């Protein structure tokens, strides 16, 4: 039988000790971690970057099909991604948890296993947090602190007309992965012997992994440094390409043209959209949770940027009066709309 | 009629725009605030301090007797207090909210009014956050970033035998304020015409204010700088004096003697404890939420420290083998126990 430990048997401080003991500090900038009123960080002449995300059960995740380990990993990754999106590097996180009475210590250990793995893979230190009971469900709040080099931090507001728009990886896969998980969950719930129900995910591993275990694009930020490329604007794609591109246009005071036929989409995403009878481009434009990097570079940098692997040019920046539009395959211009994931209409 | 705006009518980004528009950046270290993937901070040669707190409805606050404005204020203050407890100064906060459907935009405005007031009074900048729907209740997660001077940051771990133990202000008042609010709430619920029930809080203003609108002890940290005093260890009293003193002893590897008759207690706190037939010293030792500063200084500094206003010497640090004990009025030594507020046994 699996070991089950009531959280109240450890108490708040016992739980914190247990959860945080296997998080060695890896960064020279982490002077003092967990265990005092505040963590102490030192960035010398670099700038500090701060981002935070709140994840609530029933809104951002469904534990019927998201393993706690994956949830922990993803909770950390979404924060790292925000720091990379500034052309910086994540260095520290604080993790706050609200835990309802249906969770045991072993559950929370699993969640922390995922957080630990993400910290290991991305070289990030856990330096603090807050742990409490919750009336209903699991609450995860993570704040990530990173560093950026003076003059090399990339905001959303620097895109200029004639800049080219690039995106890393492919889009829409995480969203199709979610559709698949939700369908299998419905099927399992209806199955009389759902205890023995084992969905066949063969050939769908990629979209599932994109949903359950996304990665942050450190490799892209590393390539920028290696090849001395500085984007004019950058964001990570968490709410969907349309929504993010409109954010860049608004912050930069510009318009854009996005080519429908250049949006990168994986084969499995396309197959799945067909199976669900969904519009593939809509899924890729509005799906969200891809955690790819969307960025703009000056036209003069095109040759240099095109040599980078794993990115694709998808459009260009225009003067503001031209607005933001999608250029369809048959050369029509449709106004770009943000139908991005909105937690308040969920 | 009061204006009522559904949160879904603004959407996530509309709500964020509305909530964050009246938070001007006040600190030179706040390079970029709300509106990008991450905030940008710059501390030059100072150290960065980070602390975070998660407040959950039904666990940490009860909206039947805590006005949202006060809740916002207090949520910010408890974080500032953690930074002061390191002998640092709070500079930035990020605020994440989970909001259930029973809250309107006006409710959240009230909460932010309190946060704004706290930021104004303590000179702190709001630089980011995350806002989302929640399935049940209100979730508030605040992370505070501060700065500390190299060599002057005070941890919990520096207390040495023969050091004197001091505490600012008085203890137990916030706890008695909570008892009073809970009692009035029970009375109101039983009253047939509870619509018109107006509790009389005359003469109890102090303990109510300590519970509803606590302050962080910036003045003490400023005095340390002014008089060139550097404590050897420091914490803020959020879980109760016993619990915090034991934390310092554990982190510093020392014991302590705490004089019962020196614990500072306000007159209203004493009256209220009598009214509730509670042990006054137990309330002062374990009550929590006082947000006073508990610190130790070398014996040689006594004369200098005794000149500071609003603090009191309450005991001394011993060798570890002597353990942590309360010295009662009749000179008995009782082992000091942490019965501090534990969210998991609530």
XYZ file of C-alpha atoms in Angstrom:
692
model
C 0.000 0.000 0.000
C 1.182 3.470 -0.786
C 2.238 5.546 2.163
C -0.228 8.228 3.103
C 0.744 10.994 5.515
C -1.719 13.602 6.723
C -0.352 17.095 6.194
C -1.509 18.149 9.657
C 0.825 15.500 11.128
C 3.832 17.490 9.874
C 2.503 20.978 10.544
C 3.340 23.966 8.405
C 7.037 24.183 9.266
C 7.522 20.418 9.053
C 5.938 20.406 5.622
C 8.106 23.310 4.429
C 11.261 21.582 5.727
C 10.344 18.382 3.924
C 9.422 20.056 0.658
C 12.414 22.370 0.434
C 15.256 20.156 1.678
C 16.309 18.836 -1.751
C 16.656 22.171 -3.475
C 20.370 23.019 -3.369
C 21.202 26.603 -4.362
C 22.895 26.623 -7.784
C 23.287 30.307 -8.572
C 25.937 32.674 -7.248
C 23.155 35.266 -7.097
C 21.241 33.178 -4.505
C 22.858 34.394 -1.278
C 20.213 33.029 1.110
C 17.306 30.743 0.247
C 14.376 29.291 2.166
C 14.149 29.731 5.943
C 14.293 33.430 6.807
C 11.816 36.290 6.464
C 13.045 36.909 2.936
C 15.539 35.468 0.494
C 18.699 37.440 -0.307
C 19.756 37.833 -3.928
C 22.673 39.636 -5.495
C 22.831 40.525 -9.184
C 25.766 42.945 -9.108
C 25.495 45.076 -12.233
C 22.746 43.058 -13.932
C 19.064 43.940 -13.863
C 16.571 41.929 -11.844
C 13.503 40.513 -13.640
C 10.370 39.470 -11.735
C 7.306 37.581 -12.940
C 4.522 35.727 -11.184
C 1.784 33.234 -12.020
C -1.213 32.010 -10.069
C -2.603 28.566 -10.931
C -5.940 27.486 -9.480
C -7.482 24.049 -9.528
C -10.621 23.923 -11.654
C -9.532 27.011 -13.609
C -6.004 26.350 -14.835
C -5.708 22.627 -14.292
C -7.839 19.537 -13.844
C -6.263 16.877 -11.665
C -8.396 14.164 -13.273
C -5.949 14.104 -16.145
C -2.952 16.169 -15.089
C -0.489 14.232 -12.896
C 0.758 16.346 -9.969
C 4.369 15.869 -11.040
C 3.635 17.334 -14.451
C 1.661 20.137 -12.855
C 4.639 21.069 -10.702
C 6.966 21.016 -13.682
C 4.642 23.129 -15.809
C 3.960 25.638 -13.000
C 7.675 26.396 -12.869
C 8.180 26.367 -16.647
C 5.473 28.966 -17.358
C 7.352 31.379 -15.093
C 10.772 30.615 -16.600
C 9.224 31.253 -20.003
C 8.250 34.808 -18.979
C 11.847 35.559 -18.008
C 13.247 34.133 -21.277
C 10.661 36.291 -23.073
C 12.565 39.335 -21.714
C 15.823 37.846 -23.087
C 16.841 37.114 -19.501
C 17.652 34.018 -17.459
C 15.521 32.688 -14.564
C 17.575 32.282 -11.370
C 15.218 31.936 -8.387
C 11.604 31.007 -7.650
C 9.352 31.284 -4.640
C 6.527 28.735 -4.433
C 3.361 29.332 -2.415
C 0.809 26.568 -2.007
C -2.755 26.445 -0.713
C -3.615 22.808 -0.007
C -7.064 21.433 0.734
C -7.628 18.528 3.096
C -7.952 15.901 0.343
C -4.216 16.174 -0.400
C -1.648 14.165 1.515
C 2.026 14.871 2.029
C 2.798 12.340 -0.736
C 0.659 14.322 -3.174
C 2.560 17.495 -2.398
C 5.854 15.587 -2.673
C 4.872 14.631 -6.230
C 4.093 18.240 -7.081
C 7.484 19.282 -5.683
C 9.220 16.476 -7.611
C 8.056 18.218 -10.756
C 9.136 21.635 -9.490
C 12.511 20.162 -8.494
C 13.032 18.635 -11.934
C 12.243 21.949 -13.630
C 14.662 23.748 -11.287
C 17.379 21.189 -12.056
C 16.941 21.321 -15.807
C 16.874 25.111 -15.958
C 19.380 25.800 -13.175
C 16.934 27.717 -11.000
C 16.970 27.959 -7.178
C 13.940 27.645 -4.904
C 14.431 30.443 -2.350
C 11.150 30.874 -0.517
C 7.416 30.529 -0.374
C 4.417 30.196 1.819
C 2.390 27.078 2.560
C -1.118 27.028 3.915
C -4.335 25.075 4.099
C -7.032 25.940 1.559
C -10.786 25.479 1.849
C -11.192 23.937 -1.589
C -8.675 22.705 -4.080
C -5.058 23.345 -4.810
C -3.628 26.854 -5.244
C -0.138 27.320 -6.704
C 1.472 30.742 -6.842
C 4.994 30.968 -8.237
C 7.143 34.070 -8.541
C 10.288 33.879 -10.630
C 13.251 36.223 -10.363
C 15.742 36.393 -13.184
C 18.558 38.497 -14.446
C 19.054 40.374 -17.666
C 22.066 42.107 -19.082
C 21.949 45.915 -19.185
C 20.861 46.990 -22.673
C 19.895 43.468 -23.740
C 16.543 43.100 -22.013
C 13.785 42.871 -24.636
C 10.386 44.406 -23.899
C 7.142 44.160 -25.830
C 7.317 47.782 -26.845
C 10.249 47.968 -29.259
C 8.787 46.661 -32.550
C 9.201 49.065 -35.519
C 7.543 49.128 -38.953
C 9.342 46.813 -41.451
C 10.621 44.608 -38.580
C 10.121 40.921 -39.297
C 8.035 38.735 -36.981
C 9.398 35.328 -35.988
C 8.116 32.523 -33.777
C 9.958 29.507 -32.384
C 8.755 25.912 -32.621
C 5.165 25.215 -33.642
C 1.778 26.352 -32.397
C -1.558 24.843 -31.390
C -0.191 21.498 -30.189
C -0.731 22.161 -26.470
C -4.316 23.162 -27.169
C -5.005 20.007 -29.198
C -3.378 17.977 -26.414
C -5.872 19.505 -23.981
C -8.792 18.668 -26.294
C -7.602 15.074 -26.443
C -7.224 14.776 -22.664
C -10.655 16.274 -22.091
C -12.241 13.873 -24.569
C -10.586 10.812 -23.052
C -11.677 12.006 -19.634
C -15.295 12.236 -20.790
C -15.089 8.783 -22.362
C -13.566 7.314 -19.209
C -16.296 8.860 -17.062
C -18.972 7.232 -19.221
C -17.298 3.846 -19.387
C -18.971 1.358 -17.005
C -15.650 -0.246 -16.114
C -13.685 2.993 -16.221
C -11.363 1.562 -13.645
C -9.747 -0.446 -16.415
C -10.059 2.163 -19.103
C -6.688 2.863 -20.668
C -6.795 5.345 -23.492
C -4.530 4.662 -26.461
C -2.379 7.712 -27.027
C -0.085 6.112 -29.617
C 0.900 8.652 -32.253
C -0.343 11.470 -30.056
C 2.609 11.675 -27.708
C 3.807 15.003 -29.041
C 0.602 16.984 -28.472
C 0.165 15.397 -25.031
C 3.680 16.315 -24.026
C 3.159 19.853 -25.276
C 0.146 20.134 -22.954
C 1.409 18.202 -19.946
C 5.140 18.882 -19.967
C 5.921 22.049 -21.893
C 9.443 23.424 -22.061
C 10.614 27.039 -21.936
C 12.788 28.200 -24.846
C 16.095 28.826 -23.139
C 17.805 27.503 -26.276
C 16.489 30.434 -28.310
C 17.735 32.983 -25.779
C 21.121 31.203 -25.727
C 21.279 31.385 -29.542
C 20.546 35.119 -29.445
C 23.552 35.569 -27.171
C 25.770 33.264 -29.233
C 25.004 34.983 -32.545
C 24.707 38.480 -31.085
C 21.062 38.922 -32.075
C 18.906 41.394 -30.178
C 15.153 41.271 -30.960
C 13.325 44.608 -30.940
C 10.312 43.090 -29.099
C 9.556 39.694 -27.599
C 6.827 37.784 -25.720
C 6.124 34.191 -24.929
C 3.041 32.596 -26.462
C 0.907 31.647 -23.474
C -2.526 33.019 -24.447
C -2.312 32.318 -28.194
C -0.425 33.851 -31.124
C -3.164 36.388 -32.031
C -3.452 37.706 -28.509
C 0.332 38.022 -28.065
C 0.937 39.659 -31.425
C -1.779 42.219 -30.634
C -0.055 42.885 -27.288
C 3.217 43.630 -29.102
C 1.413 45.875 -31.630
C -0.354 47.783 -28.839
C 2.758 48.168 -26.686
C 4.903 49.184 -29.680
C 2.274 51.395 -31.328
C 2.473 49.516 -34.643
C 0.412 47.277 -36.946
C 1.300 43.893 -38.445
C 0.714 41.409 -41.215
C 0.696 37.740 -40.249
C 0.844 35.128 -43.048
C -1.597 32.287 -42.465
C 0.455 29.869 -44.554
C 3.611 30.537 -42.537
C 2.218 29.686 -39.094
C 4.226 26.635 -37.968
C 2.005 23.663 -37.149
C 3.077 20.126 -36.297
C 1.694 17.123 -38.197
C 0.070 15.614 -35.058
C -1.675 18.908 -34.354
C -3.119 18.897 -37.882
C -4.293 15.272 -37.623
C -5.938 15.952 -34.284
C -7.708 19.090 -35.534
C -9.140 17.033 -38.386
C -10.279 14.313 -35.966
C -12.029 16.977 -33.864
C -13.371 18.737 -36.952
C -11.747 21.973 -35.821
C -10.265 24.802 -37.856
C -6.526 24.213 -37.657
C -5.485 27.841 -38.094
C -7.934 28.994 -35.425
C -6.409 26.447 -33.036
C -2.882 27.621 -33.865
C -3.824 31.317 -33.560
C -5.806 31.103 -30.331
C -4.816 27.851 -28.675
C -2.379 29.124 -26.091
C -0.028 27.362 -23.686
C 2.612 26.851 -26.377
C 5.317 28.771 -24.459
C 7.132 29.496 -27.715
C 8.895 32.823 -28.202
C 7.349 35.422 -30.501
C 9.796 38.170 -31.464
C 10.563 40.890 -33.957
C 13.925 41.789 -35.522
C 14.989 44.575 -37.897
C 14.790 43.657 -41.575
C 18.564 44.163 -41.854
C 19.074 41.225 -39.508
C 17.110 38.770 -41.648
C 20.047 36.766 -43.054
C 21.566 36.315 -39.625
C 18.294 35.317 -37.957
C 17.315 32.921 -40.762
C 20.381 30.843 -39.921
C 18.964 30.022 -36.469
C 17.355 26.604 -36.187
C 13.795 26.044 -35.012
C 12.329 29.450 -35.735
C 10.200 30.728 -38.599
C 9.422 34.144 -40.059
C 5.617 34.544 -39.963
C 5.015 38.168 -40.931
C 6.143 41.746 -40.559
C 5.418 44.912 -38.594
C 3.605 47.814 -40.300
C 2.757 51.408 -39.504
C -0.032 51.614 -36.922
C -2.633 52.983 -39.367
C -2.523 49.714 -41.331
C -3.824 47.800 -38.311
C -3.174 44.162 -37.415
C -4.250 41.630 -40.037
C -3.988 37.989 -40.987
C -3.047 37.468 -44.649
C -4.925 34.328 -45.712
C -3.755 31.716 -48.221
C -5.894 33.365 -50.921
C -4.298 36.741 -50.155
C -7.230 38.282 -48.299
C -6.614 40.454 -45.237
C -8.699 39.634 -42.168
C -8.496 41.732 -39.002
C -6.503 39.871 -36.358
C -8.615 39.177 -33.268
C -7.614 37.986 -29.838
C -9.827 35.089 -28.907
C -7.118 34.078 -26.487
C -7.808 32.034 -23.474
C -9.618 34.250 -20.952
C -9.874 32.859 -17.458
C -12.935 34.987 -16.698
C -15.028 33.493 -19.485
C -13.940 29.976 -18.766
C -27.594 52.463 -6.057
C -23.988 51.395 -5.951
C -22.451 50.652 -9.293
C -21.928 46.978 -9.963
C -19.743 45.820 -12.832
C -19.341 42.178 -13.731
C -15.678 41.243 -13.958
C -16.291 39.282 -17.149
C -17.430 42.537 -18.806
C -13.880 43.888 -18.541
C -12.015 40.681 -19.303
C -8.665 39.794 -17.776
C -6.624 42.515 -19.497
C -9.281 45.180 -18.962
C -9.383 44.336 -15.276
C -5.586 44.473 -14.975
C -5.494 47.860 -16.761
C -8.125 49.240 -14.416
C -6.548 47.903 -11.243
C -2.980 48.924 -12.005
C -3.439 52.363 -13.602
C -3.104 54.391 -10.381
C 0.149 52.882 -9.207
C 2.876 55.334 -10.259
C 6.436 53.983 -9.922
C 8.189 55.716 -7.015
C 11.522 53.931 -6.777
C 14.570 54.464 -8.957
C 15.047 50.693 -8.778
C 11.710 50.111 -10.586
C 12.825 50.292 -14.213
C 9.708 48.708 -15.751
C 6.457 47.871 -13.970
C 3.229 46.158 -14.978
C 2.565 45.259 -18.616
C 5.376 43.070 -19.925
C 6.348 39.444 -19.346
C 8.355 40.483 -16.300
C 9.175 43.620 -14.355
C 12.695 45.048 -14.548
C 14.439 46.090 -11.346
C 17.888 47.517 -10.709
C 19.544 47.564 -7.300
C 23.079 48.448 -8.339
C 25.354 47.316 -5.529
C 22.615 46.533 -2.993
C 21.237 43.090 -2.304
C 17.762 42.063 -3.431
C 15.343 40.665 -0.824
C 12.320 38.573 -1.802
C 9.373 37.405 0.277
C 5.934 36.078 -0.559
C 2.612 35.475 1.193
C -0.500 33.602 0.158
C -3.822 34.646 1.724
C -6.879 32.461 1.226
C -10.474 33.276 2.033
C -11.840 31.099 4.831
C -8.321 30.376 6.107
C -6.569 33.720 6.537
C -9.499 36.093 6.394
C -13.257 36.187 6.813
C -14.986 38.779 4.661
C -17.958 38.891 7.036
C -15.950 41.197 9.266
C -12.882 42.234 7.294
C -13.558 45.078 4.841
C -11.866 44.469 1.465
C -9.963 47.757 1.726
C -8.415 46.698 5.017
C -7.669 43.271 3.604
C -5.766 44.841 0.709
C -3.803 47.054 3.062
C -2.939 44.203 5.401
C -1.971 41.845 2.546
C 0.672 44.341 1.460
C 1.816 45.195 5.006
C 2.544 41.587 6.005
C 4.989 41.389 3.089
C 6.646 44.730 3.859
C 7.062 43.515 7.421
C 9.101 40.512 6.228
C 11.495 42.819 4.368
C 11.915 45.150 7.375
C 12.596 42.017 9.440
C 15.762 41.577 7.323
C 16.723 45.212 8.078
C 15.879 46.034 4.455
C 13.395 48.276 2.670
C 10.473 47.040 0.541
C 10.550 48.531 -2.979
C 8.260 46.514 -5.260
C 5.327 44.101 -5.031
C 3.573 41.802 -7.449
C -0.074 41.039 -6.690
C -1.846 37.929 -7.974
C -5.569 37.484 -7.446
C -7.950 34.581 -7.866
C -11.493 35.977 -7.908
C -14.687 33.955 -7.653
C -17.874 34.974 -9.457
C -19.482 36.587 -6.409
C -17.014 39.491 -6.597
C -17.634 42.503 -8.799
C -15.135 44.954 -10.234
C -16.062 47.403 -7.448
C -15.116 44.798 -4.820
C -11.712 44.333 -6.386
C -11.315 48.123 -6.671
C -11.789 48.330 -2.892
C -9.162 45.665 -2.315
C -6.765 47.571 -4.571
C -7.569 50.847 -2.778
C -6.098 49.264 0.320
C -3.074 47.942 -1.560
C -2.584 51.377 -3.140
C -2.700 53.107 0.254
C -0.121 50.702 1.674
C 2.122 51.280 -1.364
C 1.791 55.061 -0.946
C 2.521 55.062 2.757
C 5.532 52.778 2.469
C 6.827 54.044 -0.885
C 6.477 50.693 -2.641
C 5.796 50.124 -6.379
C 3.320 47.638 -7.826
C 5.223 46.064 -10.731
C 3.300 42.985 -11.813
C 0.904 40.204 -11.036
C -1.559 37.746 -12.413
C -5.335 37.894 -12.289
C -7.651 34.978 -12.778
C -11.037 33.559 -11.976
C -11.283 31.208 -9.014
C -13.802 28.451 -8.356
C -14.469 29.461 -4.765
C -13.452 32.474 -2.789
C -10.762 35.064 -3.001
C -7.071 34.172 -3.330
C -4.404 36.843 -2.781
C -0.749 36.110 -3.435
C 1.725 38.943 -2.937
C 5.459 38.845 -3.503
C 7.564 41.713 -2.195
C 11.018 42.636 -3.422
C 13.204 44.846 -1.297
C 16.763 45.979 -0.976
C 19.279 45.637 1.777
C 22.691 47.155 2.253
C 25.659 44.808 1.934
C 26.735 43.730 5.414
C 23.643 45.168 7.095
C 21.065 42.527 6.239
C 19.945 40.766 9.434
C 19.108 37.074 9.330
C 17.536 34.854 11.975
C 20.746 32.962 12.473
C 23.117 35.469 14.097
C 22.017 35.472 17.759
C 24.848 34.701 20.248
C 24.768 33.742 23.950
C 24.523 36.842 26.208
C 22.818 38.852 23.410
C 19.771 40.723 24.662
C 16.333 40.093 23.178
C 14.142 43.079 22.308
C 10.685 43.473 20.806
C 8.989 46.571 19.415
C 5.485 47.773 20.330
C 3.182 45.447 22.233
C 1.913 41.920 21.688
C -1.393 40.049 21.660
C -3.564 42.992 20.591
C -4.208 41.740 17.040
C -5.252 38.372 18.433
C -7.665 39.934 20.925
C -9.028 42.109 18.105
C -9.775 38.950 16.156
C -11.529 37.372 19.154
C -13.689 40.479 19.462
C -14.605 40.519 15.757
C -15.464 36.829 15.814
C -17.675 37.274 18.878
C -19.538 40.251 17.405
C -20.003 38.277 14.210
C -21.563 35.391 16.127
C -23.833 37.779 18.030
C -24.879 39.498 14.801
C -25.676 36.153 13.179
C -27.969 35.226 16.090
C -29.697 38.594 16.233
C -33.157 38.432 14.582
C -32.774 41.921 13.117
C -29.058 41.586 12.429
C -29.468 44.001 9.551
C -29.541 46.780 12.106
C -27.026 45.306 14.458
C -24.258 47.759 15.154
C -21.677 46.541 17.611
C -20.259 49.114 20.019
C -16.494 49.083 19.710
C -15.893 52.155 21.882
C -12.705 51.740 23.893
C -11.665 48.821 21.724
C -10.391 50.777 18.732
C -6.767 49.899 19.348
C -7.122 46.111 19.314
C -9.427 46.300 16.272
C -6.959 48.436 14.374
C -4.154 46.067 15.266
C -6.150 43.224 13.702
C -7.675 45.045 10.724
C -5.048 47.614 9.799
C -1.649 46.569 11.120
C 1.468 48.577 10.285
C 4.963 47.342 9.470
C 7.779 48.714 11.644
C 9.717 50.790 9.142
C 10.368 53.297 11.940
C 12.437 50.755 13.861
C 14.576 49.932 10.817
C 15.048 53.667 10.196
C 16.157 54.130 13.819
C 18.694 51.318 13.455
C 20.213 53.183 10.503
C 20.094 56.547 12.274
C 21.812 55.298 15.434
C 24.067 52.818 13.679
C 22.618 49.772 15.417
C 22.934 46.364 13.784
C 20.925 43.550 15.422
C 22.531 40.113 15.415
C 19.232 38.396 14.510
C 15.747 39.651 13.658
C 12.265 38.393 12.703
C 8.825 39.876 12.523
C 6.199 38.538 14.920
C 3.539 37.053 12.641
C 2.935 33.628 14.223
C 3.376 34.649 17.860
C 6.344 35.571 20.061
C 7.044 31.998 21.264
C 7.113 30.591 17.770
C 9.367 33.360 16.425
C 11.787 33.247 19.332
C 12.113 29.491 18.881
C 12.846 30.073 15.181
C 15.676 32.439 16.092
C 17.034 29.960 18.655
C 16.918 27.102 16.154
C 18.458 29.108 13.295
C 21.172 30.542 15.573
C 21.848 27.332 17.514
C 21.242 28.976 20.887
C 18.837 28.935 23.847
C 17.002 31.821 25.505
C 15.326 33.164 28.623
C 12.188 35.229 28.149
C 10.849 37.207 31.125
C 7.084 36.885 31.460
C 6.801 40.198 33.290
C 8.635 42.074 30.553
C 6.362 41.076 27.648
C 4.788 44.373 26.475
C 0.996 44.254 26.557
C -1.421 47.107 25.908
C -4.125 48.021 28.416
C -6.970 47.257 25.942
C -5.475 43.827 25.271
C -5.476 43.090 29.009
C -9.085 44.287 29.464
C -10.240 42.175 26.542
C -8.436 39.052 27.775
C -10.201 39.468 31.106
C -13.566 39.902 29.368
C -12.940 36.680 27.428
C -11.554 34.927 30.494
C -8.341 34.161 28.626
C -4.789 33.903 29.925
C -3.208 37.191 28.944
C 0.363 35.917 28.679
C -0.718 32.969 26.519
C -2.442 35.428 24.177
C 0.649 37.641 24.016
C 2.989 34.658 23.509
C 0.968 32.834 20.884
C -1.462 35.326 19.429
C 0.297 36.240 16.222
C -0.308 38.890 13.564
C 1.358 41.606 15.630
C 3.955 42.399 12.930
C 6.289 43.784 15.558
C 10.044 43.275 15.216
C 11.797 40.767 17.479
C 15.579 41.187 17.509
C 18.744 40.469 19.420
C 21.702 42.785 20.045
C 25.067 42.259 21.761
C 25.100 43.062 25.477
C 27.671 45.805 24.798
C 25.081 47.692 22.769
C 22.528 47.829 25.600
C 22.895 51.501 26.515
C 22.583 52.604 22.912
C 19.576 50.391 22.177
C 17.785 51.353 25.402
C 17.634 54.927 24.115
C 15.388 53.900 21.226
C 11.706 54.607 21.726
C 8.982 51.984 21.473
C 11.046 48.881 22.115
C 11.548 46.764 25.209
C 14.173 44.276 26.380
C 12.341 41.007 27.112
C 15.105 38.490 27.746
C 18.501 37.194 26.704
C 20.152 34.519 24.587
C 21.828 31.542 26.289
C 24.031 28.642 25.308
C 22.038 26.001 23.429
C 22.254 23.404 26.223
C 20.168 25.654 28.482
C 17.212 25.421 26.104
C 14.475 27.983 25.532
C 12.464 28.939 28.604
C 9.949 31.424 29.912
C 10.896 32.912 33.283
C 7.609 33.413 35.124
C 6.764 36.181 37.593
C 7.508 33.804 40.492
C 10.912 32.985 38.955
C 10.068 29.530 37.657
C 11.432 28.388 34.314
C 8.889 26.855 31.927
C 9.956 25.390 28.572
C 8.958 27.787 25.784
C 6.508 26.141 23.387
C 5.315 27.276 19.996
C 1.552 27.117 19.966
C 1.703 29.586 17.100
C -1.044 29.899 14.611
C -0.907 26.827 12.372
C -2.970 27.065 9.212
C -3.175 23.274 8.954
C -4.879 22.825 12.298
C -7.233 25.703 11.794
